[in-house]
Amino acid sequence: MIKAGVVGGTGYTGVELLRLLIRHPQVELKAVTSRAESGRRVEELYSNLRGYLDLAFSEPDIETLAECDIVFFATPNGVAMKQVPELLKRGVRVIDLAADFRIRDIPTWEKWYGLTHACPEFVAESVYGLPELNRDAIADARLVANPGCYPTAVQLGYKPLLDNDLIFEEGLVADCKSGTSGAGRQANVGTLLSEAGESFHAYGVSGHRHQPEILQGLIGMSHGKVQRVTFVPHLLPMIRGIHATLYARLKNGTSEQELHQLFEQAYQNEPFVDVMPLGSLPETRSVKGANQCRLAVYRPGNDDTVVVLSVIDNLVKGASGQAVQNMNIMFGLPEKEGLEIVGLLP
Amino acid sequence: MIKAGVVGGTGYTGVELLRLLIRHPQVELKAVTSRAESGRRVEELYSNLRGYLDLAFSEPDIETLAECDIVFFATPNGVAMKQVPELLKRGVRVIDLAADFRIRDIPTWEKWYGLTHACPEFVAESVYGLPELNRDAIADARLVANPGCYPTAVQLGYKPLLDNDLIFEEGLVADCKSGTSGAGRQANVGTLLSEAGESFHAYGVSGHRHQPEILQGLIGMSHGKVQRVTFVPHLLPMIRGIHATLYARLKNGTSEQELHQLFEQAYQNEPFVDVMPLGSLPETRSVKGANQCRLAVYRPGNDDTVVVLSVIDNLVKGASGQAVQNMNIMFGLPEKEGLEIVGLLP
Amino acid sequence: MIKAGVVGGTGYTGVELLRLLIRHPQVELKAVTSRAESGRRVEELYSNLRGYLDLAFSEPDIETLAECDIVFFATPNGVAMKQVPELLKRGVRVIDLAADFRIRDIPTWEKWYGLTHACPEFVAESVYGLPELNRDAIADARLVANPGCYPTAVQLGYKPLLDNDLIFEEGLVADCKSGTSGAGRQANVGTLLSEAGESFHAYGVSGHRHQPEILQGLIGMSHGKVQRVTFVPHLLPMIRGIHATLYARLKNGTSEQELHQLFEQAYQNEPFVDVMPLGSLPETRSVKGANQCRLAVYRPGNDDTVVVLSVIDNLVKGASGQAVQNMNIMFGLPEKEGLEIVGLLP
Amino acid sequence: MIKAGVVGGTGYTGVELLRLLIRHPQVELKAVTSRAESGRRVEELYSNLRGYLDLAFSEPDIETLAECDIVFFATPNGVAMKQVPELLKRGVRVIDLAADFRIRDIPTWEKWYGLTHACPEFVAESVYGLPELNRDAIADARLVANPGCYPTAVQLGYKPLLDNDLIFEEGLVADCKSGTSGAGRQANVGTLLSEAGESFHAYGVSGHRHQPEILQGLIGMSHGKVQRVTFVPHLLPMIRGIHATLYARLKNGTSEQELHQLFEQAYQNEPFVDVMPLGSLPETRSVKGANQCRLAVYRPGNDDTVVVLSVIDNLVKGASGQAVQNMNIMFGLPEKEGLEIVGLLP
């Protein structure tokens, strides 16, 4: 049994981790920490866990965490970087669900996150935890930077196009839409049901922290040829789900059918990426609660523009599910262990 | 392995059954039938099942179904009663998720459902599948009438009060609220998002088919003393969940704490009924996707009126989950087998 | 033209007042105050007002307000009571949309609101602003206590029953459901879309501030015979609308048709109370944005229990629309002036 | 007073027209027709109209309609074209809210709409009713083709860019999102709350009827230089509102501030197009129920890509409100008459 700890278990990625780890046959949950809720039983905050988790939140104490094989940080940005060095020293492996280790370039990270990085030397060591990109490196990693939700949906959508050199590197557009759970469990006027319900709007158009993460990924996939991407996130009047609608210009007249075949080939061995049949329209609800990315590819009107539709549950494949997938890889478990969850539909 | 068939797999209780049976370790799914969708792969209709179910809808052929150990009817009312006699004769056990066998009194059933019953002789044999009431009889049953969603929430809420003779039998009020999935996957103007979204209203106030089922249950629990119940259902602008708010007048001045203790005692051995701590407010989302009923009991202002709050997921404990629970009991499996699913929150 | 001021214009009842007053042909809006947003243009906070209101929030300065004919307080509880005496002295009439003057009994008010009342002598003078109850007194009032949202829906529903002495005074049950806008524009975890969306739960079952206000109203209507009422509010996963489902026991066998006629007679001259045809089911959306209460009355199964369904928009007839209606009455304007707004459906 | 008739008053654009015309000071509503609901009082179908409209649906009789000054067709595609010639002959002016007269090229229309056009000679005469484009022609028109909802949002967004020759004509992307009311009041599984709620997906990616209408508009604005546009519509889990996110490549390095100024100039005299301040993010709710288009323009990261955000209420500026605006222009009324409605927020 893998002894696991969750730091910052009170947010949505935290409770989602608990939902998954509780039912994972190879995991023993040792500690769920929260400074604010220390001493309170977890089920008091999250009644869906009643009967499944006999544990109280504890102080994020290094001695307790050091007894774990793996520690997940489901904390705000800037927390993990302060504790990771000590944990690694003690032989604990770490998956950070926040952004502390996602961006290779420290000045870029510091600019976007408004913080001074506490352990830049560990950024270089860390592995970006997108299994479809970095499976082997993840297996050996001590420290995994779990990707952001938008970057997961966008990178998986563009990957077959860039790997096969099918699109021009200029003019990439990622029009993305997310449910409100992506904003976390923070008291905030903008995500009140009275404000975000029955409405729709873009946000962060001038700049969003996931833009540099997406761009870093696309640069990597394209071996430096992609230099820009226009990323516009929008807030959906619903709780879970991300839909990325991706646009690019085709270099050659690759047909829709060929595109579809290339996507199918690209992901044929991936347990959690599902290329849907030609003509399908992935719905976010088809992955609700499930660690899946579903993709479809189109070439509308036989024009030069290729359109990729990519959906994930932002809390699962976009966060906690992907973290568990990474853990499975790191510990040599079957990659689907604990993650064979059918999406909740309707 | 139990060989299972699902008749009428295209509706919401059908797909929910599939979600549960697919992951049930003791079940092998042999057939999913649908006249309308025969030949079509199940995953085409329900993309959440992609990768989990390699099966096409088949014609509801008696020979195929007769090879099953158990057949679930997730059909409209009036379908099961036509096929049940033959299946039972062939040694197949049956759980009907529709209403064909729920009402003991045939004329009452025929009045409310507007049909002539095709096999009244089997109504007497059938067992009403509320495990908290009839566990032993279910274990031996060939034919189980799976309860309606509202009746499940209401009966579990009133049971400890009636068992302990705490309330007057007159003036019972069950004010119930349901998500739209209770109305099924039918093209219908009234449950369009444009009609049922951002709105709330009562329906069936003059009479709803679940009223006689609820009343039959309360009559049974009270040994005939309850003769009436006012049941008002309402439509919630959401998909899953039932909340029953139950009112009754206390015979004696039983305190809120005593009431709470009696509820805890009543359900202490029930795996799927959770009496929440005193002062709790059960949310429907805490049981989303889970086979749970959560209860709380109040005596506001120390008045004579007792208030019980009861929540279930109408598609799980209110339908398909309860059906699987009944199957587990019928086949001597651990009652929680395949049903230890944590509610999806947020 | 009536010179009007709004104190506390940043909340939902504030912006709703602005929406109504802007289009009111007899009103000139002189000041909209907000300590927090002073200096900021109103339309920056509420973009729906762009093009309609050329005004910035100002400090709640007594000199400015004293120039108004009427001042509306759309403030948290406990604010109006501090400023009302001075405004009345200066000859300004006041409508308080908060609760400072709703409860006649000062100790009761102080217990429920946790404050010491700053001007108890004005409570006696104030008029409870439910026009259907107190139209004449409102016309002459200097100070109107605008009713709460739940109390409006509940009192209008019970009034014909109590006026005609049709029901027993014991065992009244008001099962009420409200959209989230009733909780105001406050950063609050519980009313985030991620928390309150796709879910339903009761709250304040042990005690809610609207309970004593409802009870005071029912005591008044029944000339002291009603002594108790069980009030259970619930939170709906939507923004606007209240649905009150009211239960009582009939003294005599008044038929459903007679009940309907009595309701029609009771409200035949009321411009903003609509008794719907027999058998109708009022939807909250039918009053969205409109200053209407719609009612229906039932006697299900010819039992002794009468059921009244009452819907309002909590921000209009339940708050700001009713305040404008009160203003019209106070200033001798046609009662419908500025309030003939068709509900927004769908 | 203008005598107005509405043909096909039972759908959402129909009821929305009624909401607007009822309160229009210069309009007398003579007839609301519906074959299916003939004889039924309008308020029975739409309870929000109770008290405002003393009218029953009538048969779509030519004699009745011929007495009107203007007839609105709020019918399915293909209905207006059969009745328009006779009405025009009788001297009645017509606004068609459906698509019968929107597309100049008859074969294109017939291909996309699957019908043979009944009166192609009137297509040439008709005026495309986007006032911001064709105000003068609308004033003189006998027959106005009211634009589609998506085309309204998209054309208003691209217009200043194309008028000022700021963008390359290749690679235009219109990523659009609509509430479910755009699908009309049709019994349909896909727009049930249980299906379309809490989910998001694209549709019509291979081809949508609004694509040729958008393209025709952009061709016109660009004097034939635009030849293609990628249009991807998506379904939002909400009722009202369209958000168009428009992308194009800038020819020159026009700064964000210059872009903003050009937009402001372009629409400075338009009563119903609101260019929001630099950095604003238009929300669909800010135009709920209002005849407004709100725009914002961005150049994220100073890249070559310009992003325009455009929101409307699909039933108002995207349908019935725009129809009333066209009527005002046709009859020489102030353009804002009857349309000064503040958006319903929250």
mmCIF file of N, CA, C and O in Angstrom, chain D residues 41-110:
data_model
loop_
_atom_site.group_PDB
_atom_site.id
_atom_site.type_symbol
_atom_site.label_atom_id
_atom_site.label_comp_id
_atom_site.label_asym_id
_atom_site.label_seq_id
_atom_site.Cartn_x
_atom_site.Cartn_y
_atom_site.Cartn_z
ATOM 1 N N ARG D 41 -56.568 31.420 -25.242
ATOM 2 C CA ARG D 41 -56.075 32.727 -24.820
ATOM 3 C C ARG D 41 -54.547 32.692 -24.697
ATOM 4 O O ARG D 41 -53.976 31.737 -24.193
ATOM 5 N N VAL D 42 -53.932 33.766 -25.160
ATOM 6 C CA VAL D 42 -52.471 33.816 -25.192
ATOM 7 C C VAL D 42 -51.886 33.616 -23.797
ATOM 8 O O VAL D 42 -50.899 32.907 -23.601
ATOM 9 N N GLU D 43 -52.512 34.217 -22.799
ATOM 10 C CA GLU D 43 -51.996 34.152 -21.431
ATOM 11 C C GLU D 43 -52.031 32.742 -20.849
ATOM 12 O O GLU D 43 -51.347 32.461 -19.872
ATOM 13 N N GLU D 44 -52.834 31.863 -21.456
ATOM 14 C CA GLU D 44 -52.829 30.480 -20.960
ATOM 15 C C GLU D 44 -51.498 29.797 -21.275
ATOM 16 O O GLU D 44 -51.032 28.951 -20.523
ATOM 17 N N LEU D 45 -50.935 30.182 -22.407
ATOM 18 C CA LEU D 45 -49.659 29.597 -22.795
ATOM 19 C C LEU D 45 -48.499 30.315 -22.092
ATOM 20 O O LEU D 45 -47.521 29.695 -21.681
ATOM 21 N N TYR D 46 -48.649 31.617 -21.938
ATOM 22 C CA TYR D 46 -47.570 32.437 -21.370
ATOM 23 C C TYR D 46 -48.117 33.262 -20.210
ATOM 24 O O TYR D 46 -48.615 34.369 -20.399
ATOM 25 N N SER D 47 -47.966 32.710 -19.021
ATOM 26 C CA SER D 47 -48.620 33.351 -17.890
ATOM 27 C C SER D 47 -47.982 34.685 -17.529
ATOM 28 O O SER D 47 -48.579 35.480 -16.818
ATOM 29 N N ASN D 48 -46.779 34.955 -18.027
ATOM 30 C CA ASN D 48 -46.204 36.274 -17.767
ATOM 31 C C ASN D 48 -47.032 37.382 -18.413
ATOM 32 O O ASN D 48 -46.962 38.531 -18.012
ATOM 33 N N LEU D 49 -47.851 37.049 -19.419
ATOM 34 C CA LEU D 49 -48.661 38.059 -20.113
ATOM 35 C C LEU D 49 -50.012 38.301 -19.432
ATOM 36 O O LEU D 49 -50.757 39.185 -19.857
ATOM 37 N N ARG D 50 -50.316 37.534 -18.394
ATOM 38 C CA ARG D 50 -51.602 37.701 -17.708
ATOM 39 C C ARG D 50 -51.766 39.153 -17.257
ATOM 40 O O ARG D 50 -50.910 39.713 -16.592
ATOM 41 N N GLY D 51 -52.887 39.726 -17.629
ATOM 42 C CA GLY D 51 -53.164 41.100 -17.238
ATOM 43 C C GLY D 51 -52.705 42.127 -18.263
ATOM 44 O O GLY D 51 -53.025 43.307 -18.158
ATOM 45 N N TYR D 52 -51.933 41.686 -19.240
ATOM 46 C CA TYR D 52 -51.415 42.633 -20.226
ATOM 47 C C TYR D 52 -51.998 42.450 -21.616
ATOM 48 O O TYR D 52 -51.886 43.332 -22.453
ATOM 49 N N LEU D 53 -52.569 41.286 -21.879
ATOM 50 C CA LEU D 53 -52.976 41.003 -23.244
ATOM 51 C C LEU D 53 -54.289 40.256 -23.240
ATOM 52 O O LEU D 53 -54.354 39.097 -22.840
ATOM 53 N N ASP D 54 -55.331 40.947 -23.688
ATOM 54 C CA ASP D 54 -56.667 40.356 -23.693
ATOM 55 C C ASP D 54 -56.963 39.850 -25.095
ATOM 56 O O ASP D 54 -57.752 40.438 -25.837
ATOM 57 N N LEU D 55 -56.309 38.768 -25.459
ATOM 58 C CA LEU D 55 -56.358 38.310 -26.846
ATOM 59 C C LEU D 55 -56.214 36.788 -26.877
ATOM 60 O O LEU D 55 -55.499 36.216 -26.066
ATOM 61 N N ALA D 56 -56.902 36.192 -27.838
ATOM 62 C CA ALA D 56 -56.726 34.759 -28.064
ATOM 63 C C ALA D 56 -55.955 34.561 -29.367
ATOM 64 O O ALA D 56 -55.986 35.413 -30.258
ATOM 65 N N PHE D 57 -55.257 33.458 -29.460
ATOM 66 C CA PHE D 57 -54.630 33.110 -30.726
ATOM 67 C C PHE D 57 -55.730 32.943 -31.774
ATOM 68 O O PHE D 57 -56.795 32.379 -31.492
ATOM 69 N N SER D 58 -55.486 33.414 -32.980
ATOM 70 C CA SER D 58 -56.459 33.230 -34.054
ATOM 71 C C SER D 58 -55.818 32.458 -35.202
ATOM 72 O O SER D 58 -54.600 32.283 -35.250
ATOM 73 N N GLU D 59 -56.655 31.983 -36.096
ATOM 74 C CA GLU D 59 -56.152 31.353 -37.318
ATOM 75 C C GLU D 59 -55.373 32.392 -38.131
ATOM 76 O O GLU D 59 -55.737 33.567 -38.140
ATOM 77 N N PRO D 60 -54.351 31.979 -38.813
ATOM 78 C CA PRO D 60 -53.569 32.928 -39.624
ATOM 79 C C PRO D 60 -54.330 33.328 -40.890
ATOM 80 O O PRO D 60 -53.942 32.981 -41.994
ATOM 81 N N ASP D 61 -55.385 34.063 -40.699
ATOM 82 C CA ASP D 61 -56.312 34.424 -41.760
ATOM 83 C C ASP D 61 -55.836 35.685 -42.472
ATOM 84 O O ASP D 61 -55.539 36.704 -41.854
ATOM 85 N N ILE D 62 -55.803 35.626 -43.787
ATOM 86 C CA ILE D 62 -55.252 36.731 -44.563
ATOM 87 C C ILE D 62 -56.079 38.016 -44.402
ATOM 88 O O ILE D 62 -55.529 39.121 -44.353
ATOM 89 N N GLU D 63 -57.387 37.872 -44.232
ATOM 90 C CA GLU D 63 -58.220 39.077 -44.101
ATOM 91 C C GLU D 63 -57.898 39.846 -42.831
ATOM 92 O O GLU D 63 -57.801 41.064 -42.820
ATOM 93 N N THR D 64 -57.740 39.112 -41.745
ATOM 94 C CA THR D 64 -57.385 39.762 -40.486
ATOM 95 C C THR D 64 -56.025 40.431 -40.612
ATOM 96 O O THR D 64 -55.841 41.584 -40.207
ATOM 97 N N LEU D 65 -55.070 39.687 -41.153
ATOM 98 C CA LEU D 65 -53.715 40.227 -41.247
ATOM 99 C C LEU D 65 -53.668 41.424 -42.193
ATOM 100 O O LEU D 65 -52.891 42.359 -41.994
ATOM 101 N N ALA D 66 -54.532 41.410 -43.217
ATOM 102 C CA ALA D 66 -54.519 42.492 -44.202
ATOM 103 C C ALA D 66 -54.951 43.824 -43.594
ATOM 104 O O ALA D 66 -54.689 44.887 -44.160
ATOM 105 N N GLU D 67 -55.587 43.770 -42.443
ATOM 106 C CA GLU D 67 -55.981 45.021 -41.778
ATOM 107 C C GLU D 67 -54.837 45.637 -40.977
ATOM 108 O O GLU D 67 -54.971 46.734 -40.435
ATOM 109 N N CYS D 68 -53.735 44.938 -40.875
ATOM 110 C CA CYS D 68 -52.601 45.446 -40.106
ATOM 111 C C CYS D 68 -51.737 46.377 -40.963
ATOM 112 O O CYS D 68 -51.720 46.291 -42.192
ATOM 113 N N ASP D 69 -51.023 47.262 -40.291
ATOM 114 C CA ASP D 69 -50.013 48.052 -40.990
ATOM 115 C C ASP D 69 -48.733 47.244 -41.153
ATOM 116 O O ASP D 69 -48.004 47.402 -42.118
ATOM 117 N N ILE D 70 -48.486 46.393 -40.163
ATOM 118 C CA ILE D 70 -47.276 45.579 -40.198
ATOM 119 C C ILE D 70 -47.575 44.199 -39.657
ATOM 120 O O ILE D 70 -48.324 44.050 -38.687
ATOM 121 N N VAL D 71 -46.986 43.219 -40.300
ATOM 122 C CA VAL D 71 -47.121 41.848 -39.813
ATOM 123 C C VAL D 71 -45.729 41.272 -39.570
ATOM 124 O O VAL D 71 -44.845 41.371 -40.427
ATOM 125 N N PHE D 72 -45.552 40.730 -38.374
ATOM 126 C CA PHE D 72 -44.311 40.044 -38.020
ATOM 127 C C PHE D 72 -44.503 38.543 -38.195
ATOM 128 O O PHE D 72 -45.475 37.985 -37.680
ATOM 129 N N PHE D 73 -43.595 37.908 -38.877
ATOM 130 C CA PHE D 73 -43.615 36.450 -38.946
ATOM 131 C C PHE D 73 -42.607 35.879 -37.946
ATOM 132 O O PHE D 73 -41.408 36.048 -38.104
ATOM 133 N N ALA D 74 -43.142 35.231 -36.912
ATOM 134 C CA ALA D 74 -42.296 34.562 -35.921
ATOM 135 C C ALA D 74 -42.500 33.064 -36.097
ATOM 136 O O ALA D 74 -42.727 32.328 -35.156
ATOM 137 N N THR D 75 -42.415 32.658 -37.313
ATOM 138 C CA THR D 75 -42.762 31.299 -37.739
ATOM 139 C C THR D 75 -41.506 30.504 -38.078
ATOM 140 O O THR D 75 -40.420 31.061 -38.216
ATOM 141 N N PRO D 76 -41.653 29.190 -38.243
ATOM 142 C CA PRO D 76 -40.524 28.399 -38.753
ATOM 143 C C PRO D 76 -40.142 28.858 -40.160
ATOM 144 O O PRO D 76 -40.952 29.490 -40.857
ATOM 145 N N ASN D 77 -38.931 28.547 -40.564
ATOM 146 C CA ASN D 77 -38.495 28.879 -41.912
ATOM 147 C C ASN D 77 -39.447 28.293 -42.936
ATOM 148 O O ASN D 77 -39.935 27.173 -42.773
ATOM 149 N N GLY D 78 -39.729 29.049 -43.991
ATOM 150 C CA GLY D 78 -40.555 28.536 -45.067
ATOM 151 C C GLY D 78 -42.019 28.895 -44.965
ATOM 152 O O GLY D 78 -42.801 28.612 -45.876
ATOM 153 N N VAL D 79 -42.434 29.520 -43.887
ATOM 154 C CA VAL D 79 -43.840 29.902 -43.753
ATOM 155 C C VAL D 79 -44.088 31.291 -44.352
ATOM 156 O O VAL D 79 -45.015 31.492 -45.149
ATOM 157 N N ALA D 80 -43.248 32.231 -43.979
ATOM 158 C CA ALA D 80 -43.476 33.614 -44.419
ATOM 159 C C ALA D 80 -43.500 33.724 -45.939
ATOM 160 O O ALA D 80 -44.338 34.430 -46.512
ATOM 161 N N MET D 81 -42.609 33.022 -46.596
ATOM 162 C CA MET D 81 -42.481 33.179 -48.047
ATOM 163 C C MET D 81 -43.773 32.859 -48.794
ATOM 164 O O MET D 81 -44.006 33.349 -49.890
ATOM 165 N N LYS D 82 -44.630 32.071 -48.132
ATOM 166 C CA LYS D 82 -45.885 31.714 -48.788
ATOM 167 C C LYS D 82 -46.952 32.789 -48.643
ATOM 168 O O LYS D 82 -47.883 32.860 -49.428
ATOM 169 N N GLN D 83 -46.837 33.614 -47.627
ATOM 170 C CA GLN D 83 -47.894 34.590 -47.364
ATOM 171 C C GLN D 83 -47.469 36.023 -47.662
ATOM 172 O O GLN D 83 -48.313 36.917 -47.773
ATOM 173 N N VAL D 84 -46.189 36.219 -47.767
ATOM 174 C CA VAL D 84 -45.694 37.585 -47.936
ATOM 175 C C VAL D 84 -46.211 38.248 -49.219
ATOM 176 O O VAL D 84 -46.664 39.403 -49.171
ATOM 177 N N PRO D 85 -46.180 37.591 -50.374
ATOM 178 C CA PRO D 85 -46.611 38.278 -51.598
ATOM 179 C C PRO D 85 -48.018 38.869 -51.477
ATOM 180 O O PRO D 85 -48.242 40.030 -51.825
ATOM 181 N N GLU D 86 -48.935 38.094 -50.949
ATOM 182 C CA GLU D 86 -50.313 38.573 -50.818
ATOM 183 C C GLU D 86 -50.406 39.763 -49.865
ATOM 184 O O GLU D 86 -51.101 40.739 -50.122
ATOM 185 N N LEU D 87 -49.688 39.666 -48.740
ATOM 186 C CA LEU D 87 -49.741 40.758 -47.764
ATOM 187 C C LEU D 87 -49.173 42.043 -48.358
ATOM 188 O O LEU D 87 -49.739 43.131 -48.169
ATOM 189 N N LEU D 88 -48.048 41.917 -49.044
ATOM 190 C CA LEU D 88 -47.455 43.117 -49.648
ATOM 191 C C LEU D 88 -48.428 43.718 -50.661
ATOM 192 O O LEU D 88 -48.608 44.940 -50.716
ATOM 193 N N LYS D 89 -49.062 42.874 -51.422
ATOM 194 C CA LYS D 89 -50.040 43.323 -52.412
ATOM 195 C C LYS D 89 -51.172 44.112 -51.748
ATOM 196 O O LYS D 89 -51.673 45.096 -52.286
ATOM 197 N N ARG D 90 -51.513 43.675 -50.574
ATOM 198 C CA ARG D 90 -52.583 44.349 -49.832
ATOM 199 C C ARG D 90 -52.068 45.602 -49.103
ATOM 200 O O ARG D 90 -52.790 46.195 -48.310
ATOM 201 N N GLY D 91 -50.813 45.897 -49.289
ATOM 202 C CA GLY D 91 -50.294 47.126 -48.676
ATOM 203 C C GLY D 91 -49.782 46.951 -47.260
ATOM 204 O O GLY D 91 -49.500 47.932 -46.558
ATOM 205 N N VAL D 92 -49.645 45.719 -46.817
ATOM 206 C CA VAL D 92 -49.122 45.456 -45.474
ATOM 207 C C VAL D 92 -47.596 45.339 -45.555
ATOM 208 O O VAL D 92 -47.075 44.698 -46.472
ATOM 209 N N ARG D 93 -46.912 45.951 -44.612
ATOM 210 C CA ARG D 93 -45.461 45.783 -44.572
ATOM 211 C C ARG D 93 -45.131 44.579 -43.681
ATOM 212 O O ARG D 93 -45.907 44.221 -42.790
ATOM 213 N N VAL D 94 -44.025 43.954 -43.958
ATOM 214 C CA VAL D 94 -43.730 42.673 -43.309
ATOM 215 C C VAL D 94 -42.296 42.652 -42.764
ATOM 216 O O VAL D 94 -41.359 43.127 -43.430
ATOM 217 N N ILE D 95 -42.163 42.114 -41.573
ATOM 218 C CA ILE D 95 -40.838 41.778 -41.031
ATOM 219 C C ILE D 95 -40.835 40.277 -40.751
ATOM 220 O O ILE D 95 -41.653 39.779 -39.978
ATOM 221 N N ASP D 96 -39.917 39.602 -41.397
ATOM 222 C CA ASP D 96 -39.825 38.150 -41.210
ATOM 223 C C ASP D 96 -38.689 37.837 -40.253
ATOM 224 O O ASP D 96 -37.520 38.115 -40.541
ATOM 225 N N LEU D 97 -39.028 37.265 -39.101
ATOM 226 C CA LEU D 97 -37.985 36.913 -38.130
ATOM 227 C C LEU D 97 -37.314 35.590 -38.471
ATOM 228 O O LEU D 97 -36.300 35.244 -37.869
ATOM 229 N N ALA D 98 -37.888 34.861 -39.405
ATOM 230 C CA ALA D 98 -37.245 33.623 -39.858
ATOM 231 C C ALA D 98 -36.269 33.961 -40.994
ATOM 232 O O ALA D 98 -35.958 35.124 -41.228
ATOM 233 N N ALA D 99 -35.813 32.926 -41.665
ATOM 234 C CA ALA D 99 -34.691 33.105 -42.598
ATOM 235 C C ALA D 99 -35.099 33.234 -44.059
ATOM 236 O O ALA D 99 -34.242 33.326 -44.935
ATOM 237 N N ASP D 100 -36.404 33.305 -44.344
ATOM 238 C CA ASP D 100 -36.848 33.186 -45.741
ATOM 239 C C ASP D 100 -36.251 34.222 -46.690
ATOM 240 O O ASP D 100 -36.095 33.958 -47.879
ATOM 241 N N PHE D 101 -35.929 35.396 -46.172
ATOM 242 C CA PHE D 101 -35.457 36.456 -47.076
ATOM 243 C C PHE D 101 -34.053 36.941 -46.727
ATOM 244 O O PHE D 101 -33.630 37.996 -47.184
ATOM 245 N N ARG D 102 -33.340 36.169 -45.920
ATOM 246 C CA ARG D 102 -32.035 36.642 -45.462
ATOM 247 C C ARG D 102 -30.923 36.449 -46.486
ATOM 248 O O ARG D 102 -29.965 37.206 -46.509
ATOM 249 N N ILE D 103 -31.028 35.383 -47.257
ATOM 250 C CA ILE D 103 -29.937 35.024 -48.159
ATOM 251 C C ILE D 103 -30.280 35.482 -49.575
ATOM 252 O O ILE D 103 -31.311 35.084 -50.134
ATOM 253 N N ARG D 104 -29.413 36.315 -50.157
ATOM 254 C CA ARG D 104 -29.661 36.856 -51.508
ATOM 255 C C ARG D 104 -29.655 35.755 -52.565
ATOM 256 O O ARG D 104 -30.424 35.786 -53.509
ATOM 257 N N ASP D 105 -28.715 34.845 -52.397
ATOM 258 C CA ASP D 105 -28.522 33.836 -53.441
ATOM 259 C C ASP D 105 -29.485 32.668 -53.219
ATOM 260 O O ASP D 105 -29.338 31.898 -52.256
ATOM 261 N N ILE D 106 -30.434 32.559 -54.140
ATOM 262 C CA ILE D 106 -31.508 31.576 -53.930
ATOM 263 C C ILE D 106 -30.987 30.138 -53.861
ATOM 264 O O ILE D 106 -31.368 29.399 -52.945
ATOM 265 N N PRO D 107 -30.114 29.717 -54.762
ATOM 266 C CA PRO D 107 -29.618 28.322 -54.630
ATOM 267 C C PRO D 107 -28.931 28.074 -53.294
ATOM 268 O O PRO D 107 -29.089 26.997 -52.696
ATOM 269 N N THR D 108 -28.169 29.042 -52.828
ATOM 270 C CA THR D 108 -27.546 28.888 -51.503
ATOM 271 C C THR D 108 -28.614 28.700 -50.430
ATOM 272 O O THR D 108 -28.539 27.797 -49.594
ATOM 273 N N TRP D 109 -29.618 29.562 -50.481
ATOM 274 C CA TRP D 109 -30.697 29.442 -49.492
ATOM 275 C C TRP D 109 -31.344 28.060 -49.581
ATOM 276 O O TRP D 109 -31.564 27.398 -48.572
ATOM 277 N N GLU D 110 -31.657 27.667 -50.791
ATOM 278 C CA GLU D 110 -32.370 26.394 -50.953
ATOM 279 C C GLU D 110 -31.525 25.203 -50.502
ATOM 280 O O GLU D 110 -32.039 24.235 -49.942
#
